[in-house]
């Protein structure tokens, strides 16, 4: 894979964080939630504002660089990756879309991870002089400030709501991406910043590629583990890697994962190019990436046999995290429904 | 990573699409029905520079890159997969190893006529008893004076009935196993060569394959391709590139299946709605487009890896595996979306289904691709 020198340099800087800062804590975060202050450290490490221009304090690598970094984090901790991805997609995306420096500064600052209530069908929006978001959102990654999409009379509206204004919030325990801060929200608040339908769709597409990149990282981690395990585990007097039943799982998982990764990279590039087909490309990427991650993690568990089922190995967590990716923002069928109109438009 | 096409690539796509839509597509059903080798289209591809896309201009080729080859293969194969494979064999299985392994004199003699489309090439590796296990060659080349005498039978040779020139693999030292294989470039109109009847096949019926039999065929020393004992390396490195071509052929078939099905689903009505408006059908098309796009990107990735001069066995095998299986899934789904019309020859999708199957078999079956990918993943 050939990245631009700029993205290469960023990956070179972020790469070492994986083993040093993320991997040792991933299991604990999964049990107990992300450490307080982790958002601040992410900000220090330069993980916020990846897609923002360098002139405004960002990394200037666009969504292309963002997916590269998120994929890398996800190989160590899915929960952290999804928070970084959503923060970048929603909070930084909203600030960039509105050209709002104050909001961008807040997003880059590391006060906390900004959450996302996206395709929720429960939120409505009213715009008089200010945008007011009202209604309920279920099981969304949202434990601080949130970016929420509400349905208004003239299409969707996207707004930024400060944590203090969010109102009733009930934390939910999830089975995957456990540290992502899942909650049910009852919103009835003025948005401090708001954007229109087009921006709402763009942010949703950014979230999709973020979820896709997370899924691709989880899949890669599972495949790497399965390869390592297959080499050393012996049965019937030989490494199980010698059996075609094992080799096939590895080859299929790696091929499907790479296919999904290419779709993810392409969708990120289309977003950076502000192309008309970016939203469809993002939906396809999320669809393929989540499917391939669930399959790869499930096959990796099978390669590990009974050990894969225990918490001694990270495979069961990877599988739970991958499965949870399909619950973020849009499920498989929402994604399929999103791309059908594009097909009709081209072929009818 | 740059996934956008250059202007040169865009221009090539426009040119090849125009040719494919105007000249190839209208002939495809008839070519298939009569198992007719499309000589007129092969001649046109020669004129358009499609028979030696990556061959340097000084040897009669178009001097383009592997991405251009993929794009052109997709366009031609979307119109007619038979025509696509005739093109692909000449390009990646014949011209490519000549560019890579031939001496200057060999390039002048053999490459120029092939790349310009004046002559047609074939690739002779498989034998009745050596398919997936290509190292089990029984064709022998025995030293004779300064040259060689060759005896043996090659099987399923695409372009076999028509080809003028071939890349031939032989065993020169059985005890050395795959290190005993030696490649030659041969004139198929010379004495000592006979060709069998064309194979009667499920699909790609316009592409003819046959046995090619060598009896006392004499090859001079100037026909040796690469070094003695280096033939297996020539074959495998050729297939690493050839698989990109077959991936692109599969991509073309998959695209044709998707586009035909999408268009049909937008006009056919049942229960008062367009077929695409039934969720099961719309979602099927959404999945088809997703897989199609993924197949294209994996194929372009393999081409980009070749262009960068990196080893690309894994990328090529992934592209070929994924694209060929996608072509099969999509062709099958396209029939489903057409209902009964999908099953009859008035509509093209049953042809896509028959044509798609071969892409999972030649240039390494899907099983062989999985072995290559797994071995690469598992290598320490
Ligand atoms: C239309 C057509 C055109 C062709 N054109 C050419 C050409 O131009 N030049 C040329 O040289 N060849 C050509 N071939 C031959 C083609 O490449 C072979 O058919 C192919 O490589 C498979 O070999 P085989 O048919 O002998 O199958 P076999 O090798 O006998 O395989 C039978 C089955 O066993 C599986 N299998 C074999 N070994 C393994 C293993 N180790 N692990 C798991 N599964 C395994 C295979 O995948 C397959 O499913 C062509 C074939 C066809 C049908």
Short mmCIF file of N, CA, C and O in Angstrom, two decimals, chain A residues 1-4 64 223 226-228 230-231 241-242 244 247-248 250-252 254-266 269-270 280 284-285 287-288 291 332-337 339-340 342-344 346-348, chain B residues 1-4 258-260 262-263 266-267 274 276-277 279 282-287 289-291 293-295 297-298 301 304 308 310 314-315 317-319 321-322 325 329 366-371 373-374 377-380:
data_model
loop_
_atom_site.label_atom_id
_atom_site.label_comp_id
_atom_site.label_asym_id
_atom_site.label_seq_id
_atom_site.Cartn_x
_atom_site.Cartn_y
_atom_site.Cartn_z
N UNK A 1 0.84 -1.20 0.00
CA UNK A 1 0.00 0.00 0.00
C UNK A 1 0.87 1.24 0.00
O UNK A 1 1.74 1.39 0.84
N UNK A 2 0.69 2.13 -0.96
CA UNK A 2 1.50 3.34 -1.02
C UNK A 2 0.73 4.55 -0.53
O UNK A 2 -0.16 5.03 -1.21
N UNK A 3 1.11 5.05 0.61
CA UNK A 3 0.51 6.29 1.12
C UNK A 3 1.35 7.46 0.67
O UNK A 3 2.52 7.29 0.32
N UNK A 4 0.78 8.64 0.78
CA UNK A 4 1.58 9.84 0.51
C UNK A 4 2.63 9.92 1.62
O UNK A 4 2.44 9.38 2.71
N UNK A 64 -8.48 10.20 4.07
CA UNK A 64 -7.58 9.13 3.66
C UNK A 64 -6.58 8.82 4.78
O UNK A 64 -6.39 7.67 5.16
N UNK A 223 -6.79 -11.78 11.87
CA UNK A 223 -6.08 -12.62 10.89
C UNK A 223 -4.63 -12.82 11.34
O UNK A 223 -4.10 -13.93 11.30
N UNK A 226 -4.58 -15.29 14.10
CA UNK A 226 -4.90 -16.63 13.63
C UNK A 226 -3.70 -17.24 12.90
O UNK A 226 -3.39 -18.43 13.07
N UNK A 227 -3.00 -16.42 12.12
CA UNK A 227 -1.81 -16.91 11.41
C UNK A 227 -0.75 -17.34 12.43
O UNK A 227 -0.18 -18.43 12.33
N UNK A 228 -0.53 -16.50 13.43
CA UNK A 228 0.49 -16.83 14.43
C UNK A 228 0.12 -18.11 15.18
O UNK A 228 0.97 -18.98 15.41
N UNK A 230 -1.88 -20.56 14.19
CA UNK A 230 -1.87 -21.74 13.31
C UNK A 230 -0.45 -22.26 13.10
O UNK A 230 -0.24 -23.45 12.91
N UNK A 231 0.52 -21.36 13.15
CA UNK A 231 1.91 -21.78 12.97
C UNK A 231 2.42 -22.59 14.16
O UNK A 231 3.21 -23.50 13.99
N UNK A 241 -1.44 -25.19 10.71
CA UNK A 241 -1.31 -24.39 9.48
C UNK A 241 -1.15 -25.29 8.26
O UNK A 241 -1.38 -24.85 7.13
N UNK A 242 -0.75 -26.54 8.47
CA UNK A 242 -0.58 -27.45 7.33
C UNK A 242 -1.91 -27.93 6.77
O UNK A 242 -1.94 -28.50 5.69
N UNK A 244 -5.45 -27.73 5.03
CA UNK A 244 -6.11 -26.79 4.12
C UNK A 244 -7.35 -26.17 4.74
O UNK A 244 -7.70 -25.03 4.43
N UNK A 247 -5.92 -23.22 6.25
CA UNK A 247 -5.39 -22.28 5.25
C UNK A 247 -6.52 -21.54 4.54
O UNK A 247 -6.41 -20.35 4.25
N UNK A 248 -7.59 -22.28 4.25
CA UNK A 248 -8.71 -21.65 3.53
C UNK A 248 -9.34 -20.52 4.34
O UNK A 248 -9.68 -19.48 3.80
N UNK A 250 -7.87 -18.66 6.50
CA UNK A 250 -6.95 -17.52 6.49
C UNK A 250 -7.00 -16.79 5.15
O UNK A 250 -7.08 -15.55 5.09
N UNK A 251 -6.96 -17.57 4.07
CA UNK A 251 -6.94 -16.94 2.74
C UNK A 251 -8.24 -16.20 2.46
O UNK A 251 -8.22 -15.07 1.95
N UNK A 252 -9.36 -16.81 2.81
CA UNK A 252 -10.64 -16.14 2.58
C UNK A 252 -10.75 -14.86 3.42
O UNK A 252 -11.17 -13.82 2.92
N UNK A 254 -8.38 -12.99 4.67
CA UNK A 254 -7.45 -11.93 4.24
C UNK A 254 -7.94 -11.29 2.94
O UNK A 254 -7.83 -10.08 2.75
N UNK A 255 -8.48 -12.10 2.05
CA UNK A 255 -8.95 -11.55 0.77
C UNK A 255 -10.16 -10.64 0.98
O UNK A 255 -10.22 -9.52 0.45
N UNK A 256 -11.11 -11.11 1.77
CA UNK A 256 -12.31 -10.30 2.03
C UNK A 256 -11.95 -9.01 2.78
O UNK A 256 -12.50 -7.95 2.52
N UNK A 257 -11.00 -9.14 3.70
CA UNK A 257 -10.59 -7.96 4.46
C UNK A 257 -9.91 -6.95 3.53
O UNK A 257 -10.16 -5.75 3.61
N UNK A 258 -9.05 -7.41 2.67
CA UNK A 258 -8.37 -6.48 1.76
C UNK A 258 -9.36 -5.84 0.79
O UNK A 258 -9.23 -4.66 0.45
N UNK A 259 -10.34 -6.63 0.35
CA UNK A 259 -11.37 -6.07 -0.54
C UNK A 259 -12.10 -4.94 0.18
O UNK A 259 -12.29 -3.84 -0.38
N UNK A 260 -12.46 -5.18 1.43
CA UNK A 260 -13.17 -4.16 2.21
C UNK A 260 -12.28 -2.95 2.47
O UNK A 260 -12.73 -1.80 2.44
N UNK A 261 -11.03 -3.21 2.71
CA UNK A 261 -10.08 -2.11 2.98
C UNK A 261 -9.93 -1.22 1.75
O UNK A 261 -9.90 0.00 1.84
N UNK A 262 -9.87 -1.83 0.57
CA UNK A 262 -9.78 -1.04 -0.64
C UNK A 262 -11.02 -0.16 -0.82
O UNK A 262 -10.94 0.99 -1.23
N UNK A 263 -12.20 -0.72 -0.49
CA UNK A 263 -13.43 0.07 -0.57
C UNK A 263 -13.38 1.24 0.41
O UNK A 263 -13.86 2.34 0.13
N UNK A 264 -12.80 0.98 1.58
CA UNK A 264 -12.71 2.02 2.62
C UNK A 264 -11.79 3.15 2.18
O UNK A 264 -12.12 4.34 2.31
N UNK A 265 -10.64 2.77 1.65
CA UNK A 265 -9.68 3.76 1.18
C UNK A 265 -10.29 4.58 0.04
O UNK A 265 -10.16 5.81 -0.01
N UNK A 266 -10.97 3.88 -0.84
CA UNK A 266 -11.59 4.57 -1.99
C UNK A 266 -12.65 5.56 -1.49
O UNK A 266 -12.72 6.71 -1.95
N UNK A 269 -11.09 8.59 -0.06
CA UNK A 269 -10.56 9.45 -1.12
C UNK A 269 -11.69 10.22 -1.80
O UNK A 269 -11.54 11.40 -2.15
N UNK A 270 -12.85 9.57 -1.97
CA UNK A 270 -13.99 10.27 -2.58
C UNK A 270 -14.50 11.38 -1.65
O UNK A 270 -14.91 12.44 -2.12
N UNK A 280 -22.39 7.09 -1.29
CA UNK A 280 -22.63 5.70 -1.69
C UNK A 280 -21.38 4.85 -1.47
O UNK A 280 -21.45 3.71 -1.01
N UNK A 284 -21.08 1.53 0.97
CA UNK A 284 -20.58 0.23 0.48
C UNK A 284 -19.37 -0.21 1.30
O UNK A 284 -19.22 -1.39 1.62
N UNK A 285 -18.52 0.74 1.65
CA UNK A 285 -17.33 0.40 2.44
C UNK A 285 -17.73 -0.14 3.81
O UNK A 285 -17.21 -1.17 4.26
N UNK A 287 -20.56 -1.48 4.68
CA UNK A 287 -21.25 -2.76 4.48
C UNK A 287 -20.23 -3.90 4.35
O UNK A 287 -20.29 -4.92 5.05
N UNK A 288 -19.26 -3.70 3.46
CA UNK A 288 -18.28 -4.76 3.20
C UNK A 288 -17.34 -4.95 4.38
O UNK A 288 -16.98 -6.08 4.73
N UNK A 291 -19.02 -6.70 7.43
CA UNK A 291 -19.26 -8.11 7.10
C UNK A 291 -17.95 -8.90 7.13
O UNK A 291 -17.86 -9.98 7.69
N UNK A 332 -26.54 -3.17 8.34
CA UNK A 332 -26.36 -3.63 6.95
C UNK A 332 -27.52 -3.22 6.05
O UNK A 332 -27.32 -2.76 4.93
N UNK A 333 -28.73 -3.43 6.55
CA UNK A 333 -29.87 -3.18 5.67
C UNK A 333 -30.10 -1.69 5.44
O UNK A 333 -30.53 -1.29 4.36
N UNK A 334 -29.78 -0.87 6.45
CA UNK A 334 -29.85 0.58 6.23
C UNK A 334 -28.86 0.99 5.14
O UNK A 334 -29.13 1.86 4.33
N UNK A 335 -27.69 0.35 5.17
CA UNK A 335 -26.65 0.70 4.20
C UNK A 335 -27.06 0.28 2.80
O UNK A 335 -26.87 1.01 1.83
N UNK A 336 -27.64 -0.91 2.70
CA UNK A 336 -28.10 -1.36 1.39
C UNK A 336 -29.20 -0.40 0.88
O UNK A 336 -29.19 0.02 -0.27
N UNK A 337 -30.13 -0.08 1.79
CA UNK A 337 -31.22 0.81 1.39
C UNK A 337 -30.66 2.16 0.92
O UNK A 337 -31.21 2.80 0.02
N UNK A 339 -27.91 2.72 -0.74
CA UNK A 339 -27.27 2.74 -2.06
C UNK A 339 -28.23 2.41 -3.21
O UNK A 339 -27.92 2.69 -4.36
N UNK A 340 -29.38 1.84 -2.89
CA UNK A 340 -30.32 1.48 -3.97
C UNK A 340 -30.76 2.69 -4.82
O UNK A 340 -30.75 2.61 -6.05
N UNK A 342 -29.19 5.25 -5.72
CA UNK A 342 -28.13 5.58 -6.67
C UNK A 342 -28.16 4.64 -7.87
O UNK A 342 -27.90 5.06 -9.01
N UNK A 343 -28.47 3.37 -7.61
CA UNK A 343 -28.55 2.40 -8.71
C UNK A 343 -29.74 2.76 -9.61
O UNK A 343 -29.63 2.79 -10.83
N UNK A 344 -30.86 3.07 -8.96
CA UNK A 344 -32.05 3.44 -9.74
C UNK A 344 -31.76 4.68 -10.59
O UNK A 344 -32.09 4.72 -11.77
N UNK A 346 -29.08 5.66 -11.89
CA UNK A 346 -28.20 5.40 -13.04
C UNK A 346 -28.82 4.46 -14.07
O UNK A 346 -28.46 4.51 -15.25
N UNK A 347 -29.73 3.60 -13.64
CA UNK A 347 -30.19 2.56 -14.58
C UNK A 347 -31.65 2.68 -15.01
O UNK A 347 -32.05 2.01 -15.95
N UNK A 348 -32.43 3.49 -14.31
CA UNK A 348 -33.85 3.55 -14.68
C UNK A 348 -34.03 4.34 -15.97
O UNK A 348 -33.25 5.24 -16.25
N UNK B 1 -2.18 7.00 -1.15
CA UNK B 1 -2.56 6.06 -2.19
C UNK B 1 -3.50 6.74 -3.17
O UNK B 1 -4.48 7.35 -2.80
N UNK B 2 -3.14 6.63 -4.42
CA UNK B 2 -3.89 7.35 -5.44
C UNK B 2 -4.74 6.36 -6.22
O UNK B 2 -4.24 5.52 -6.92
N UNK B 3 -6.06 6.48 -6.07
CA UNK B 3 -6.93 5.56 -6.78
C UNK B 3 -7.64 6.22 -7.96
O UNK B 3 -8.50 5.64 -8.57
N UNK B 4 -7.24 7.45 -8.24
CA UNK B 4 -7.90 8.11 -9.38
C UNK B 4 -7.12 7.79 -10.66
O UNK B 4 -5.91 7.63 -10.65
N UNK B 258 -23.99 -7.19 -13.55
CA UNK B 258 -24.61 -6.18 -12.68
C UNK B 258 -25.40 -5.16 -13.50
O UNK B 258 -26.56 -4.86 -13.19
N UNK B 259 -24.78 -4.64 -14.54
CA UNK B 259 -25.45 -3.57 -15.31
C UNK B 259 -26.71 -4.09 -16.00
O UNK B 259 -27.73 -3.41 -16.04
N UNK B 260 -26.60 -5.30 -16.54
CA UNK B 260 -27.76 -5.86 -17.23
C UNK B 260 -28.90 -6.10 -16.23
O UNK B 260 -30.07 -5.80 -16.51
N UNK B 262 -29.33 -4.61 -13.27
CA UNK B 262 -29.85 -3.35 -12.73
C UNK B 262 -30.82 -2.71 -13.71
O UNK B 262 -31.90 -2.23 -13.32
N UNK B 263 -30.45 -2.72 -14.97
CA UNK B 263 -31.33 -2.11 -15.98
C UNK B 263 -32.65 -2.88 -16.07
O UNK B 263 -33.73 -2.28 -16.16
N UNK B 266 -35.03 -2.22 -13.21
CA UNK B 266 -35.64 -0.89 -13.24
C UNK B 266 -36.81 -0.82 -14.21
O UNK B 266 -37.58 0.14 -14.18
N UNK B 267 -36.96 -1.79 -15.11
CA UNK B 267 -38.11 -1.73 -16.04
C UNK B 267 -39.14 -2.83 -15.80
O UNK B 267 -40.34 -2.61 -15.97
N UNK B 274 -41.71 -1.76 -9.70
CA UNK B 274 -40.50 -2.19 -10.40
C UNK B 274 -39.83 -3.28 -9.56
O UNK B 274 -39.88 -3.23 -8.32
N UNK B 276 -36.80 -3.68 -8.86
CA UNK B 276 -35.78 -3.13 -7.94
C UNK B 276 -36.41 -2.56 -6.68
O UNK B 276 -35.76 -2.43 -5.64
N UNK B 277 -37.71 -2.21 -6.76
CA UNK B 277 -38.37 -1.66 -5.58
C UNK B 277 -38.80 -2.72 -4.57
O UNK B 277 -39.22 -2.39 -3.46
N UNK B 279 -37.66 -5.08 -1.85
CA UNK B 279 -36.45 -4.97 -1.04
C UNK B 279 -35.43 -6.07 -1.33
O UNK B 279 -34.22 -5.83 -1.44
N UNK B 282 -33.65 -5.11 -4.58
CA UNK B 282 -32.83 -3.90 -4.45
C UNK B 282 -31.58 -4.18 -3.63
O UNK B 282 -30.47 -3.77 -3.99
N UNK B 283 -31.77 -4.91 -2.52
CA UNK B 283 -30.62 -5.21 -1.65
C UNK B 283 -29.64 -6.14 -2.35
O UNK B 283 -28.43 -6.05 -2.16
N UNK B 284 -30.16 -7.05 -3.17
CA UNK B 284 -29.27 -7.94 -3.92
C UNK B 284 -28.39 -7.11 -4.85
O UNK B 284 -27.18 -7.32 -4.95
N UNK B 285 -29.00 -6.12 -5.49
CA UNK B 285 -28.23 -5.26 -6.40
C UNK B 285 -27.21 -4.41 -5.63
O UNK B 285 -26.11 -4.16 -6.11
N UNK B 286 -27.59 -3.99 -4.43
CA UNK B 286 -26.65 -3.21 -3.60
C UNK B 286 -25.42 -4.04 -3.27
O UNK B 286 -24.28 -3.57 -3.35
N UNK B 287 -25.64 -5.30 -2.91
CA UNK B 287 -24.51 -6.19 -2.62
C UNK B 287 -23.67 -6.44 -3.87
O UNK B 287 -22.44 -6.49 -3.81
N UNK B 289 -23.21 -4.49 -6.43
CA UNK B 289 -22.38 -3.33 -6.77
C UNK B 289 -21.19 -3.20 -5.81
O UNK B 289 -20.08 -2.85 -6.22
N UNK B 290 -21.44 -3.52 -4.54
CA UNK B 290 -20.36 -3.46 -3.55
C UNK B 290 -19.24 -4.44 -3.91
O UNK B 290 -18.06 -4.09 -3.91
N UNK B 291 -19.63 -5.66 -4.25
CA UNK B 291 -18.62 -6.67 -4.58
C UNK B 291 -17.92 -6.34 -5.89
O UNK B 291 -16.71 -6.57 -6.05
N UNK B 293 -17.34 -3.39 -7.12
CA UNK B 293 -16.39 -2.30 -6.87
C UNK B 293 -15.15 -2.83 -6.12
O UNK B 293 -14.01 -2.45 -6.42
N UNK B 294 -15.38 -3.72 -5.17
CA UNK B 294 -14.25 -4.30 -4.42
C UNK B 294 -13.36 -5.11 -5.36
O UNK B 294 -12.13 -5.05 -5.27
N UNK B 295 -13.97 -5.87 -6.27
CA UNK B 295 -13.18 -6.67 -7.21
C UNK B 295 -12.33 -5.75 -8.08
O UNK B 295 -11.16 -6.03 -8.36
N UNK B 297 -11.20 -2.77 -7.34
CA UNK B 297 -10.11 -2.15 -6.57
C UNK B 297 -8.99 -3.15 -6.28
O UNK B 297 -7.81 -2.81 -6.32
N UNK B 298 -9.35 -4.40 -5.98
CA UNK B 298 -8.30 -5.40 -5.75
C UNK B 298 -7.50 -5.64 -7.02
O UNK B 298 -6.29 -5.86 -6.98
N UNK B 301 -5.27 -2.73 -7.56
CA UNK B 301 -4.18 -2.78 -6.59
C UNK B 301 -3.07 -3.72 -7.07
O UNK B 301 -1.88 -3.41 -6.96
N UNK B 304 -1.22 -2.06 -9.77
CA UNK B 304 -0.35 -1.01 -9.24
C UNK B 304 0.91 -1.61 -8.61
O UNK B 304 2.01 -1.07 -8.73
N UNK B 308 4.75 -0.96 -9.71
CA UNK B 308 5.78 -0.49 -8.78
C UNK B 308 6.99 -1.43 -8.76
O UNK B 308 7.97 -1.18 -8.06
N UNK B 310 7.12 -4.37 -7.51
CA UNK B 310 7.18 -5.24 -6.34
C UNK B 310 6.74 -6.65 -6.71
O UNK B 310 6.05 -6.85 -7.69
N UNK B 314 0.73 -12.39 -3.97
CA UNK B 314 -0.45 -12.36 -3.10
C UNK B 314 -1.53 -11.44 -3.67
O UNK B 314 -2.70 -11.80 -3.74
N UNK B 315 -1.12 -10.25 -4.08
CA UNK B 315 -2.10 -9.30 -4.64
C UNK B 315 -2.78 -9.87 -5.88
O UNK B 315 -3.98 -9.73 -6.05
N UNK B 317 -3.15 -13.07 -6.72
CA UNK B 317 -4.02 -14.19 -6.37
C UNK B 317 -5.30 -13.71 -5.70
O UNK B 317 -6.37 -14.23 -5.96
N UNK B 318 -5.17 -12.71 -4.83
CA UNK B 318 -6.38 -12.17 -4.19
C UNK B 318 -7.31 -11.56 -5.22
O UNK B 318 -8.53 -11.76 -5.18
N UNK B 319 -6.74 -10.83 -6.16
CA UNK B 319 -7.56 -10.19 -7.19
C UNK B 319 -8.25 -11.25 -8.03
O UNK B 319 -9.46 -11.17 -8.29
N UNK B 321 -8.83 -14.48 -7.32
CA UNK B 321 -9.79 -15.23 -6.51
C UNK B 321 -11.07 -14.43 -6.30
O UNK B 321 -12.19 -14.91 -6.56
N UNK B 322 -10.91 -13.20 -5.86
CA UNK B 322 -12.09 -12.41 -5.50
C UNK B 322 -12.90 -12.04 -6.73
O UNK B 322 -14.13 -12.14 -6.74
N UNK B 325 -14.72 -15.16 -8.25
CA UNK B 325 -15.87 -15.60 -7.45
C UNK B 325 -16.98 -14.55 -7.48
O UNK B 325 -18.16 -14.88 -7.47
N UNK B 329 -20.84 -15.18 -8.59
CA UNK B 329 -21.98 -14.79 -7.75
C UNK B 329 -22.89 -13.82 -8.49
O UNK B 329 -24.12 -13.92 -8.46
N UNK B 366 -9.38 -21.59 -8.12
CA UNK B 366 -9.57 -20.84 -6.87
C UNK B 366 -8.82 -21.50 -5.72
O UNK B 366 -8.32 -20.82 -4.82
N UNK B 367 -8.75 -22.83 -5.78
CA UNK B 367 -8.02 -23.55 -4.72
C UNK B 367 -6.53 -23.20 -4.77
O UNK B 367 -5.90 -22.97 -3.74
N UNK B 368 -5.98 -23.14 -5.97
CA UNK B 368 -4.56 -22.79 -6.09
C UNK B 368 -4.33 -21.35 -5.62
O UNK B 368 -3.34 -21.05 -4.95
N UNK B 369 -5.25 -20.46 -5.92
CA UNK B 369 -5.09 -19.07 -5.42
C UNK B 369 -5.09 -19.05 -3.89
O UNK B 369 -4.31 -18.33 -3.27
N UNK B 370 -5.98 -19.84 -3.28
CA UNK B 370 -6.02 -19.86 -1.82
C UNK B 370 -4.72 -20.42 -1.26
O UNK B 370 -4.23 -19.96 -0.22
N UNK B 371 -4.16 -21.43 -1.95
CA UNK B 371 -2.88 -21.97 -1.48
C UNK B 371 -1.79 -20.89 -1.55
O UNK B 371 -0.98 -20.77 -0.62
N UNK B 373 -2.17 -17.61 -1.44
CA UNK B 373 -2.43 -16.57 -0.44
C UNK B 373 -2.06 -17.06 0.96
O UNK B 373 -1.38 -16.38 1.72
N UNK B 374 -2.50 -18.28 1.27
CA UNK B 374 -2.22 -18.83 2.60
C UNK B 374 -0.72 -19.00 2.80
O UNK B 374 -0.19 -18.67 3.87
N UNK B 377 0.71 -15.68 3.58
CA UNK B 377 0.37 -15.22 4.94
C UNK B 377 1.20 -15.96 5.98
O UNK B 377 1.60 -15.39 6.99
N UNK B 378 1.43 -17.25 5.73
CA UNK B 378 2.06 -18.09 6.75
C UNK B 378 3.57 -18.07 6.70
O UNK B 378 4.23 -18.58 7.61
N UNK B 379 4.13 -17.49 5.62
CA UNK B 379 5.60 -17.53 5.55
C UNK B 379 6.16 -16.66 6.67
O UNK B 379 5.65 -15.59 6.96
N UNK B 380 7.19 -17.21 7.31
CA UNK B 380 7.67 -16.56 8.52
C UNK B 380 8.32 -15.22 8.20
O UNK B 380 8.73 -14.98 7.09
#
